[in-house]
Structures are given as C-alpha cells and as structure tokens.
Amino acid sequence: MKLVILDRDGVINYDSEDYIKSADEWYPIPGSLEAIARLNNAGISVAVATNQSAVARGLCDLDDINAIHQALRTRLSAVGGRVEVIAFCHHGPSNGCDCRKPLPGLLREIRRRTGFPLSGTPMVGDSRRDLEAALGVGAQPILVRTGNGEKTERLLPPPLAEVPVFDDLAAAVDALLEGALLERA
C-alpha cells in the first residue's frame, strides 16, 4: 500500500449542513490528523478527494477553499503529517462535471498527480458517493461513522453494505496499518 485517499468533511474534519466555508469553520475530528501522520510515518502517501459545492452555491470562493486547505496542511504539519494532493470539485450537483464524486474525475486527478494506481487503493469516506467513487475506479472503499457515516451505514445497499466500517479515521488507519484490510486490496 503506497497511497490512501480520504474524503475531507466528515472524515478529517467535522462537517456542517451549512458547509465549511472558511478556515475559521474548519475543525479536525479528534485523532484524524494524528492518524494521517501515522500513515505518513509508515511510508504511505495521503491524498484528499473532496466535493466543495459551496463555491458553486455562492457561499464561499476558491480563495476560501484554498485557505481551508492551508489550515488543514498547517495543522497536519504540526503533528508531523502531510497530504500529497488535495483534489476538489467546486461544481454544484447539476453542473455536469466529471469531477464531482461519485464520478471518477477527482480520483483520476489524484492518480495523475501522484503516479500511484487506484486499483486496490484504500479510500475512506463517510458517504455513499465516496464509496461509489472508490468502487468506480477499483479502489477499496472504507466507511467511517463520523460525519454522515452512521446514516450512510444504515442505508447502504449491496454490495456497498459489505465494505469495512470503522468508528473514525483513527480506527480505520489502525486496521490499515495492522494489515487487517490488506487481503481485500
């Protein structure tokens, strides 16, 4: 395993029904930044794939999104972690792009920018669209119960109902580093 892909809102940081629109609204979920640092310390690169339709909805702009991502990188660096790539879709649900998850555009961008194959790569998310995006490119979907994850878990149809589920990113990273999920990859 050379790469792990993460959704942002609801996996790394708390989500909001009102969207995360500024760096002041960005709060990491306890243990998430340290979990990313543990992946890095094990020689594993981390990328983020995130839908950010608040831009298309006029709630914030690209400078705001970039400031949020800088806050993520700064806070992550403080605990010894890093992300190689943050790929984001700023389009709305009806804009017809190919980058909004569950479509494959963001994941293909990560592949292009990192050089790592997507097949078998773990992808951690809290929504059905995260899991579908992973399956669509042959990655290994993993669900966390943070963010929208508990609701998502209750509503998953087969074959999504069979994906590994963990309480949070820290627990998912524990399983990845212990090799508990590698046989599925």
JSON list of C-alpha atoms in Angstrom, two decimals:
[
{"chain": "A", "resi": 1, "resn": "MET", "atom": "CA", "xyz": [0.00, 0.00, 0.00]},
{"chain": "A", "resi": 2, "resn": "LYS", "atom": "CA", "xyz": [1.54, 3.26, -1.15]},
{"chain": "A", "resi": 3, "resn": "LEU", "atom": "CA", "xyz": [-1.46, 5.61, -1.06]},
{"chain": "A", "resi": 4, "resn": "VAL", "atom": "CA", "xyz": [-4.61, 6.20, 0.98]},
{"chain": "A", "resi": 5, "resn": "ILE", "atom": "CA", "xyz": [-7.31, 8.56, -0.30]},
{"chain": "A", "resi": 6, "resn": "LEU", "atom": "CA", "xyz": [-9.53, 10.42, 2.16]},
{"chain": "A", "resi": 7, "resn": "ASP", "atom": "CA", "xyz": [-12.69, 12.43, 1.88]},
{"chain": "A", "resi": 8, "resn": "ARG", "atom": "CA", "xyz": [-12.36, 15.70, 3.82]},
{"chain": "A", "resi": 9, "resn": "ASP", "atom": "CA", "xyz": [-15.59, 16.84, 5.52]},
{"chain": "A", "resi": 10, "resn": "GLY", "atom": "CA", "xyz": [-16.86, 14.21, 7.94]},
{"chain": "A", "resi": 11, "resn": "VAL", "atom": "CA", "xyz": [-13.63, 12.17, 7.77]},
{"chain": "A", "resi": 12, "resn": "ILE", "atom": "CA", "xyz": [-10.77, 14.56, 8.59]},
{"chain": "A", "resi": 13, "resn": "ASN", "atom": "CA", "xyz": [-12.83, 17.44, 9.96]},
{"chain": "A", "resi": 14, "resn": "TYR", "atom": "CA", "xyz": [-16.30, 18.00, 11.31]},
{"chain": "A", "resi": 15, "resn": "ASP", "atom": "CA", "xyz": [-18.94, 18.55, 8.64]},
{"chain": "A", "resi": 16, "resn": "SER", "atom": "CA", "xyz": [-21.79, 21.05, 8.68]},
{"chain": "A", "resi": 17, "resn": "GLU", "atom": "CA", "xyz": [-25.18, 21.17, 6.97]},
{"chain": "A", "resi": 18, "resn": "ASP", "atom": "CA", "xyz": [-24.28, 24.81, 6.29]},
{"chain": "A", "resi": 19, "resn": "TYR", "atom": "CA", "xyz": [-20.99, 23.76, 4.61]},
{"chain": "A", "resi": 20, "resn": "ILE", "atom": "CA", "xyz": [-17.46, 24.52, 5.71]},
{"chain": "A", "resi": 21, "resn": "LYS", "atom": "CA", "xyz": [-16.96, 27.96, 4.16]},
{"chain": "A", "resi": 22, "resn": "SER", "atom": "CA", "xyz": [-13.86, 29.35, 5.84]},
{"chain": "A", "resi": 23, "resn": "ALA", "atom": "CA", "xyz": [-10.75, 28.28, 7.72]},
{"chain": "A", "resi": 24, "resn": "ASP", "atom": "CA", "xyz": [-12.44, 29.54, 10.91]},
{"chain": "A", "resi": 25, "resn": "GLU", "atom": "CA", "xyz": [-15.15, 26.87, 10.45]},
{"chain": "A", "resi": 26, "resn": "TRP", "atom": "CA", "xyz": [-12.64, 24.05, 9.90]},
{"chain": "A", "resi": 27, "resn": "TYR", "atom": "CA", "xyz": [-12.24, 21.84, 13.00]},
{"chain": "A", "resi": 28, "resn": "PRO", "atom": "CA", "xyz": [-10.42, 18.49, 12.82]},
{"chain": "A", "resi": 29, "resn": "ILE", "atom": "CA", "xyz": [-12.10, 15.43, 14.25]},
{"chain": "A", "resi": 30, "resn": "PRO", "atom": "CA", "xyz": [-10.04, 14.31, 17.27]},
{"chain": "A", "resi": 31, "resn": "GLY", "atom": "CA", "xyz": [-7.36, 11.84, 16.22]},
{"chain": "A", "resi": 32, "resn": "SER", "atom": "CA", "xyz": [-7.75, 12.40, 12.49]},
{"chain": "A", "resi": 33, "resn": "LEU", "atom": "CA", "xyz": [-4.62, 14.48, 11.95]},
{"chain": "A", "resi": 34, "resn": "GLU", "atom": "CA", "xyz": [-2.55, 12.10, 14.04]},
{"chain": "A", "resi": 35, "resn": "ALA", "atom": "CA", "xyz": [-3.94, 9.18, 12.01]},
{"chain": "A", "resi": 36, "resn": "ILE", "atom": "CA", "xyz": [-2.74, 10.82, 8.79]},
{"chain": "A", "resi": 37, "resn": "ALA", "atom": "CA", "xyz": [0.69, 11.38, 10.37]},
{"chain": "A", "resi": 38, "resn": "ARG", "atom": "CA", "xyz": [0.83, 7.68, 11.30]},
{"chain": "A", "resi": 39, "resn": "LEU", "atom": "CA", "xyz": [0.18, 6.75, 7.67]},
{"chain": "A", "resi": 40, "resn": "ASN", "atom": "CA", "xyz": [2.95, 9.10, 6.57]},
{"chain": "A", "resi": 41, "resn": "ASN", "atom": "CA", "xyz": [5.34, 7.69, 9.17]},
{"chain": "A", "resi": 42, "resn": "ALA", "atom": "CA", "xyz": [4.64, 4.23, 7.75]},
{"chain": "A", "resi": 43, "resn": "GLY", "atom": "CA", "xyz": [5.71, 5.46, 4.31]},
{"chain": "A", "resi": 44, "resn": "ILE", "atom": "CA", "xyz": [2.18, 5.85, 2.95]},
{"chain": "A", "resi": 45, "resn": "SER", "atom": "CA", "xyz": [1.17, 8.91, 0.94]},
{"chain": "A", "resi": 46, "resn": "VAL", "atom": "CA", "xyz": [-2.19, 10.52, 1.64]},
{"chain": "A", "resi": 47, "resn": "ALA", "atom": "CA", "xyz": [-4.42, 12.34, -0.83]},
{"chain": "A", "resi": 48, "resn": "VAL", "atom": "CA", "xyz": [-7.75, 14.09, -0.28]},
{"chain": "A", "resi": 49, "resn": "ALA", "atom": "CA", "xyz": [-10.71, 13.98, -2.69]},
{"chain": "A", "resi": 50, "resn": "THR", "atom": "CA", "xyz": [-13.49, 16.35, -1.69]},
{"chain": "A", "resi": 51, "resn": "ASN", "atom": "CA", "xyz": [-16.66, 17.82, -3.17]},
{"chain": "A", "resi": 52, "resn": "GLN", "atom": "CA", "xyz": [-16.91, 21.52, -2.33]},
{"chain": "A", "resi": 53, "resn": "SER", "atom": "CA", "xyz": [-20.14, 22.70, -3.90]},
{"chain": "A", "resi": 54, "resn": "ALA", "atom": "CA", "xyz": [-20.32, 25.67, -1.51]},
{"chain": "A", "resi": 55, "resn": "VAL", "atom": "CA", "xyz": [-18.35, 27.52, -4.20]},
{"chain": "A", "resi": 56, "resn": "ALA", "atom": "CA", "xyz": [-20.97, 26.84, -6.89]},
{"chain": "A", "resi": 57, "resn": "ARG", "atom": "CA", "xyz": [-23.70, 27.78, -4.41]},
{"chain": "A", "resi": 58, "resn": "GLY", "atom": "CA", "xyz": [-22.06, 31.18, -3.87]},
{"chain": "A", "resi": 59, "resn": "LEU", "atom": "CA", "xyz": [-21.39, 30.54, -0.17]},
{"chain": "A", "resi": 60, "resn": "CYS", "atom": "CA", "xyz": [-17.61, 30.91, -0.50]},
{"chain": "A", "resi": 61, "resn": "ASP", "atom": "CA", "xyz": [-14.98, 31.24, -3.19]},
{"chain": "A", "resi": 62, "resn": "LEU", "atom": "CA", "xyz": [-11.84, 29.41, -4.30]},
{"chain": "A", "resi": 63, "resn": "ASP", "atom": "CA", "xyz": [-9.67, 31.59, -2.04]},
{"chain": "A", "resi": 64, "resn": "ASP", "atom": "CA", "xyz": [-11.75, 30.41, 0.93]},
{"chain": "A", "resi": 65, "resn": "ILE", "atom": "CA", "xyz": [-11.33, 26.75, -0.10]},
{"chain": "A", "resi": 66, "resn": "ASN", "atom": "CA", "xyz": [-7.58, 27.25, -0.52]},
{"chain": "A", "resi": 67, "resn": "ALA", "atom": "CA", "xyz": [-7.40, 28.89, 2.93]},
{"chain": "A", "resi": 68, "resn": "ILE", "atom": "CA", "xyz": [-9.23, 25.89, 4.44]},
{"chain": "A", "resi": 69, "resn": "HIS", "atom": "CA", "xyz": [-6.76, 23.55, 2.78]},
{"chain": "A", "resi": 70, "resn": "GLN", "atom": "CA", "xyz": [-3.84, 25.63, 4.02]},
{"chain": "A", "resi": 71, "resn": "ALA", "atom": "CA", "xyz": [-5.27, 25.38, 7.55]},
{"chain": "A", "resi": 72, "resn": "LEU", "atom": "CA", "xyz": [-5.51, 21.61, 7.13]},
{"chain": "A", "resi": 73, "resn": "ARG", "atom": "CA", "xyz": [-1.89, 21.41, 5.92]},
{"chain": "A", "resi": 74, "resn": "THR", "atom": "CA", "xyz": [-0.63, 23.69, 8.72]},
{"chain": "A", "resi": 75, "resn": "ARG", "atom": "CA", "xyz": [-2.42, 21.78, 11.48]},
{"chain": "A", "resi": 76, "resn": "LEU", "atom": "CA", "xyz": [-1.32, 18.48, 9.95]},
{"chain": "A", "resi": 77, "resn": "SER", "atom": "CA", "xyz": [2.31, 19.60, 9.74]},
{"chain": "A", "resi": 78, "resn": "ALA", "atom": "CA", "xyz": [2.21, 20.48, 13.45]},
{"chain": "A", "resi": 79, "resn": "VAL", "atom": "CA", "xyz": [1.63, 16.78, 14.25]},
{"chain": "A", "resi": 80, "resn": "GLY", "atom": "CA", "xyz": [4.17, 15.52, 11.72]},
{"chain": "A", "resi": 81, "resn": "GLY", "atom": "CA", "xyz": [1.79, 14.72, 8.86]},
{"chain": "A", "resi": 82, "resn": "ARG", "atom": "CA", "xyz": [1.20, 15.84, 5.30]},
{"chain": "A", "resi": 83, "resn": "VAL", "atom": "CA", "xyz": [-1.09, 15.30, 2.33]},
{"chain": "A", "resi": 84, "resn": "GLU", "atom": "CA", "xyz": [0.44, 14.97, -1.10]},
{"chain": "A", "resi": 85, "resn": "VAL", "atom": "CA", "xyz": [-2.59, 16.11, -3.07]},
{"chain": "A", "resi": 86, "resn": "ILE", "atom": "CA", "xyz": [-5.89, 17.79, -2.29]},
{"chain": "A", "resi": 87, "resn": "ALA", "atom": "CA", "xyz": [-8.21, 17.38, -5.27]},
{"chain": "A", "resi": 88, "resn": "PHE", "atom": "CA", "xyz": [-11.53, 19.18, -5.01]},
{"chain": "A", "resi": 89, "resn": "CYS", "atom": "CA", "xyz": [-14.63, 19.70, -7.12]},
{"chain": "A", "resi": 90, "resn": "HIS", "atom": "CA", "xyz": [-16.12, 23.17, -6.73]},
{"chain": "A", "resi": 91, "resn": "HIS", "atom": "CA", "xyz": [-19.08, 22.46, -9.02]},
{"chain": "A", "resi": 92, "resn": "GLY", "atom": "CA", "xyz": [-22.68, 22.01, -7.95]},
{"chain": "A", "resi": 93, "resn": "PRO", "atom": "CA", "xyz": [-24.67, 18.79, -8.31]},
{"chain": "A", "resi": 94, "resn": "SER", "atom": "CA", "xyz": [-26.25, 19.91, -11.59]},
{"chain": "A", "resi": 95, "resn": "ASN", "atom": "CA", "xyz": [-23.16, 21.42, -13.27]},
{"chain": "A", "resi": 96, "resn": "GLY", "atom": "CA", "xyz": [-22.44, 18.33, -15.38]},
{"chain": "A", "resi": 97, "resn": "CYS", "atom": "CA", "xyz": [-18.76, 17.98, -14.47]},
{"chain": "A", "resi": 98, "resn": "ASP", "atom": "CA", "xyz": [-16.91, 14.66, -14.25]},
{"chain": "A", "resi": 99, "resn": "CYS", "atom": "CA", "xyz": [-15.09, 15.53, -11.03]},
{"chain": "A", "resi": 100, "resn": "ARG", "atom": "CA", "xyz": [-17.96, 15.53, -8.53]},
{"chain": "A", "resi": 101, "resn": "LYS", "atom": "CA", "xyz": [-17.97, 12.27, -6.59]},
{"chain": "A", "resi": 102, "resn": "PRO", "atom": "CA", "xyz": [-19.19, 9.62, -7.25]},
{"chain": "A", "resi": 103, "resn": "LEU", "atom": "CA", "xyz": [-17.82, 10.38, -10.73]},
{"chain": "A", "resi": 104, "resn": "PRO", "atom": "CA", "xyz": [-14.15, 9.46, -11.18]},
{"chain": "A", "resi": 105, "resn": "GLY", "atom": "CA", "xyz": [-12.58, 12.82, -12.07]},
{"chain": "A", "resi": 106, "resn": "LEU", "atom": "CA", "xyz": [-11.07, 13.65, -8.66]},
{"chain": "A", "resi": 107, "resn": "LEU", "atom": "CA", "xyz": [-9.63, 10.18, -8.24]},
{"chain": "A", "resi": 108, "resn": "ARG", "atom": "CA", "xyz": [-8.14, 10.23, -11.71]},
{"chain": "A", "resi": 109, "resn": "GLU", "atom": "CA", "xyz": [-6.59, 13.60, -10.90]},
{"chain": "A", "resi": 110, "resn": "ILE", "atom": "CA", "xyz": [-5.02, 12.05, -7.79]},
{"chain": "A", "resi": 111, "resn": "ARG", "atom": "CA", "xyz": [-3.66, 9.17, -9.89]},
{"chain": "A", "resi": 112, "resn": "ARG", "atom": "CA", "xyz": [-2.22, 11.63, -12.41]},
{"chain": "A", "resi": 113, "resn": "ARG", "atom": "CA", "xyz": [-0.64, 13.84, -9.76]},
{"chain": "A", "resi": 114, "resn": "THR", "atom": "CA", "xyz": [0.78, 11.05, -7.57]},
{"chain": "A", "resi": 115, "resn": "GLY", "atom": "CA", "xyz": [1.57, 8.40, -10.16]},
{"chain": "A", "resi": 116, "resn": "PHE", "atom": "CA", "xyz": [0.04, 5.74, -7.91]},
{"chain": "A", "resi": 117, "resn": "PRO", "atom": "CA", "xyz": [-2.50, 3.28, -9.31]},
{"chain": "A", "resi": 118, "resn": "LEU", "atom": "CA", "xyz": [-6.03, 3.47, -7.94]},
{"chain": "A", "resi": 119, "resn": "SER", "atom": "CA", "xyz": [-6.79, -0.25, -8.09]},
{"chain": "A", "resi": 120, "resn": "GLY", "atom": "CA", "xyz": [-6.88, -1.60, -4.54]},
{"chain": "A", "resi": 121, "resn": "THR", "atom": "CA", "xyz": [-6.02, 1.78, -3.02]},
{"chain": "A", "resi": 122, "resn": "PRO", "atom": "CA", "xyz": [-7.96, 2.34, 0.22]},
{"chain": "A", "resi": 123, "resn": "MET", "atom": "CA", "xyz": [-10.40, 5.25, 0.07]},
{"chain": "A", "resi": 124, "resn": "VAL", "atom": "CA", "xyz": [-12.01, 6.38, 3.33]},
{"chain": "A", "resi": 125, "resn": "GLY", "atom": "CA", "xyz": [-15.29, 8.27, 3.25]},
{"chain": "A", "resi": 126, "resn": "ASP", "atom": "CA", "xyz": [-18.46, 8.97, 5.18]},
{"chain": "A", "resi": 127, "resn": "SER", "atom": "CA", "xyz": [-20.97, 8.95, 2.32]},
{"chain": "A", "resi": 128, "resn": "ARG", "atom": "CA", "xyz": [-22.37, 6.63, -0.30]},
{"chain": "A", "resi": 129, "resn": "ARG", "atom": "CA", "xyz": [-20.88, 8.79, -3.06]},
{"chain": "A", "resi": 130, "resn": "ASP", "atom": "CA", "xyz": [-17.39, 8.28, -1.56]},
{"chain": "A", "resi": 131, "resn": "LEU", "atom": "CA", "xyz": [-17.86, 4.52, -1.58]},
{"chain": "A", "resi": 132, "resn": "GLU", "atom": "CA", "xyz": [-19.28, 4.52, -5.11]},
{"chain": "A", "resi": 133, "resn": "ALA", "atom": "CA", "xyz": [-16.39, 6.67, -6.34]},
{"chain": "A", "resi": 134, "resn": "ALA", "atom": "CA", "xyz": [-13.91, 4.18, -4.88]},
{"chain": "A", "resi": 135, "resn": "LEU", "atom": "CA", "xyz": [-15.66, 1.20, -6.45]},
{"chain": "A", "resi": 136, "resn": "GLY", "atom": "CA", "xyz": [-15.86, 3.01, -9.78]},
{"chain": "A", "resi": 137, "resn": "VAL", "atom": "CA", "xyz": [-12.07, 3.11, -10.12]},
{"chain": "A", "resi": 138, "resn": "GLY", "atom": "CA", "xyz": [-11.30, -0.22, -8.47]},
{"chain": "A", "resi": 139, "resn": "ALA", "atom": "CA", "xyz": [-10.21, 1.32, -5.16]},
{"chain": "A", "resi": 140, "resn": "GLN", "atom": "CA", "xyz": [-11.07, -0.24, -1.80]},
{"chain": "A", "resi": 141, "resn": "PRO", "atom": "CA", "xyz": [-13.97, 1.64, -0.15]},
{"chain": "A", "resi": 142, "resn": "ILE", "atom": "CA", "xyz": [-13.89, 2.10, 3.62]},
{"chain": "A", "resi": 143, "resn": "LEU", "atom": "CA", "xyz": [-16.69, 3.80, 5.58]},
{"chain": "A", "resi": 144, "resn": "VAL", "atom": "CA", "xyz": [-16.26, 5.75, 8.80]},
{"chain": "A", "resi": 145, "resn": "ARG", "atom": "CA", "xyz": [-19.16, 6.54, 11.12]},
{"chain": "A", "resi": 146, "resn": "THR", "atom": "CA", "xyz": [-18.11, 10.16, 11.65]},
{"chain": "A", "resi": 147, "resn": "GLY", "atom": "CA", "xyz": [-19.80, 12.91, 9.63]},
{"chain": "A", "resi": 148, "resn": "ASN", "atom": "CA", "xyz": [-22.65, 11.30, 7.69]},
{"chain": "A", "resi": 149, "resn": "GLY", "atom": "CA", "xyz": [-21.23, 7.81, 8.17]},
{"chain": "A", "resi": 150, "resn": "GLU", "atom": "CA", "xyz": [-23.75, 6.44, 10.69]},
{"chain": "A", "resi": 151, "resn": "LYS", "atom": "CA", "xyz": [-26.67, 7.41, 8.47]},
{"chain": "A", "resi": 152, "resn": "THR", "atom": "CA", "xyz": [-24.85, 6.12, 5.39]},
{"chain": "A", "resi": 153, "resn": "GLU", "atom": "CA", "xyz": [-24.17, 2.76, 7.06]},
{"chain": "A", "resi": 154, "resn": "ARG", "atom": "CA", "xyz": [-27.87, 2.22, 7.80]},
{"chain": "A", "resi": 155, "resn": "LEU", "atom": "CA", "xyz": [-28.89, 2.92, 4.19]},
{"chain": "A", "resi": 156, "resn": "LEU", "atom": "CA", "xyz": [-26.23, 1.03, 2.21]},
{"chain": "A", "resi": 157, "resn": "PRO", "atom": "CA", "xyz": [-27.47, -1.40, -0.44]},
{"chain": "A", "resi": 158, "resn": "PRO", "atom": "CA", "xyz": [-25.46, -4.47, -1.56]},
{"chain": "A", "resi": 159, "resn": "PRO", "atom": "CA", "xyz": [-22.59, -4.61, -2.47]},
{"chain": "A", "resi": 160, "resn": "LEU", "atom": "CA", "xyz": [-21.81, -1.42, -0.53]},
{"chain": "A", "resi": 161, "resn": "ALA", "atom": "CA", "xyz": [-23.19, -2.95, 2.67]},
{"chain": "A", "resi": 162, "resn": "GLU", "atom": "CA", "xyz": [-20.16, -5.25, 2.68]},
{"chain": "A", "resi": 163, "resn": "VAL", "atom": "CA", "xyz": [-17.50, -2.52, 2.88]},
{"chain": "A", "resi": 164, "resn": "PRO", "atom": "CA", "xyz": [-15.40, -2.31, 6.05]},
{"chain": "A", "resi": 165, "resn": "VAL", "atom": "CA", "xyz": [-16.82, 0.17, 8.58]},
{"chain": "A", "resi": 166, "resn": "PHE", "atom": "CA", "xyz": [-14.93, 1.89, 11.40]},
{"chain": "A", "resi": 167, "resn": "ASP", "atom": "CA", "xyz": [-15.88, 4.40, 14.08]},
{"chain": "A", "resi": 168, "resn": "ASP", "atom": "CA", "xyz": [-13.49, 7.05, 12.76]},
{"chain": "A", "resi": 169, "resn": "LEU", "atom": "CA", "xyz": [-10.40, 7.66, 10.67]},
{"chain": "A", "resi": 170, "resn": "ALA", "atom": "CA", "xyz": [-8.07, 6.71, 13.52]},
{"chain": "A", "resi": 171, "resn": "ALA", "atom": "CA", "xyz": [-9.69, 3.26, 13.79]},
{"chain": "A", "resi": 172, "resn": "ALA", "atom": "CA", "xyz": [-9.58, 2.77, 10.01]},
{"chain": "A", "resi": 173, "resn": "VAL", "atom": "CA", "xyz": [-5.88, 3.69, 9.97]},
{"chain": "A", "resi": 174, "resn": "ASP", "atom": "CA", "xyz": [-5.24, 1.24, 12.83]},
{"chain": "A", "resi": 175, "resn": "ALA", "atom": "CA", "xyz": [-6.76, -1.54, 10.72]},
{"chain": "A", "resi": 176, "resn": "LEU", "atom": "CA", "xyz": [-4.83, -0.50, 7.61]},
{"chain": "A", "resi": 177, "resn": "LEU", "atom": "CA", "xyz": [-1.51, -0.37, 9.43]},
{"chain": "A", "resi": 178, "resn": "GLU", "atom": "CA", "xyz": [-2.17, -3.69, 11.15]},
{"chain": "A", "resi": 179, "resn": "GLY", "atom": "CA", "xyz": [-2.79, -5.24, 7.74]},
{"chain": "A", "resi": 180, "resn": "ALA", "atom": "CA", "xyz": [-6.36, -6.18, 8.59]},
{"chain": "A", "resi": 181, "resn": "LEU", "atom": "CA", "xyz": [-7.65, -4.78, 5.30]},
{"chain": "A", "resi": 182, "resn": "LEU", "atom": "CA", "xyz": [-4.73, -5.62, 3.02]},
{"chain": "A", "resi": 183, "resn": "GLU", "atom": "CA", "xyz": [-6.06, -9.01, 1.99]},
{"chain": "A", "resi": 184, "resn": "ARG", "atom": "CA", "xyz": [-9.07, -7.25, 0.46]},
{"chain": "A", "resi": 185, "resn": "ALA", "atom": "CA", "xyz": [-6.96, -4.80, -1.55]}
]
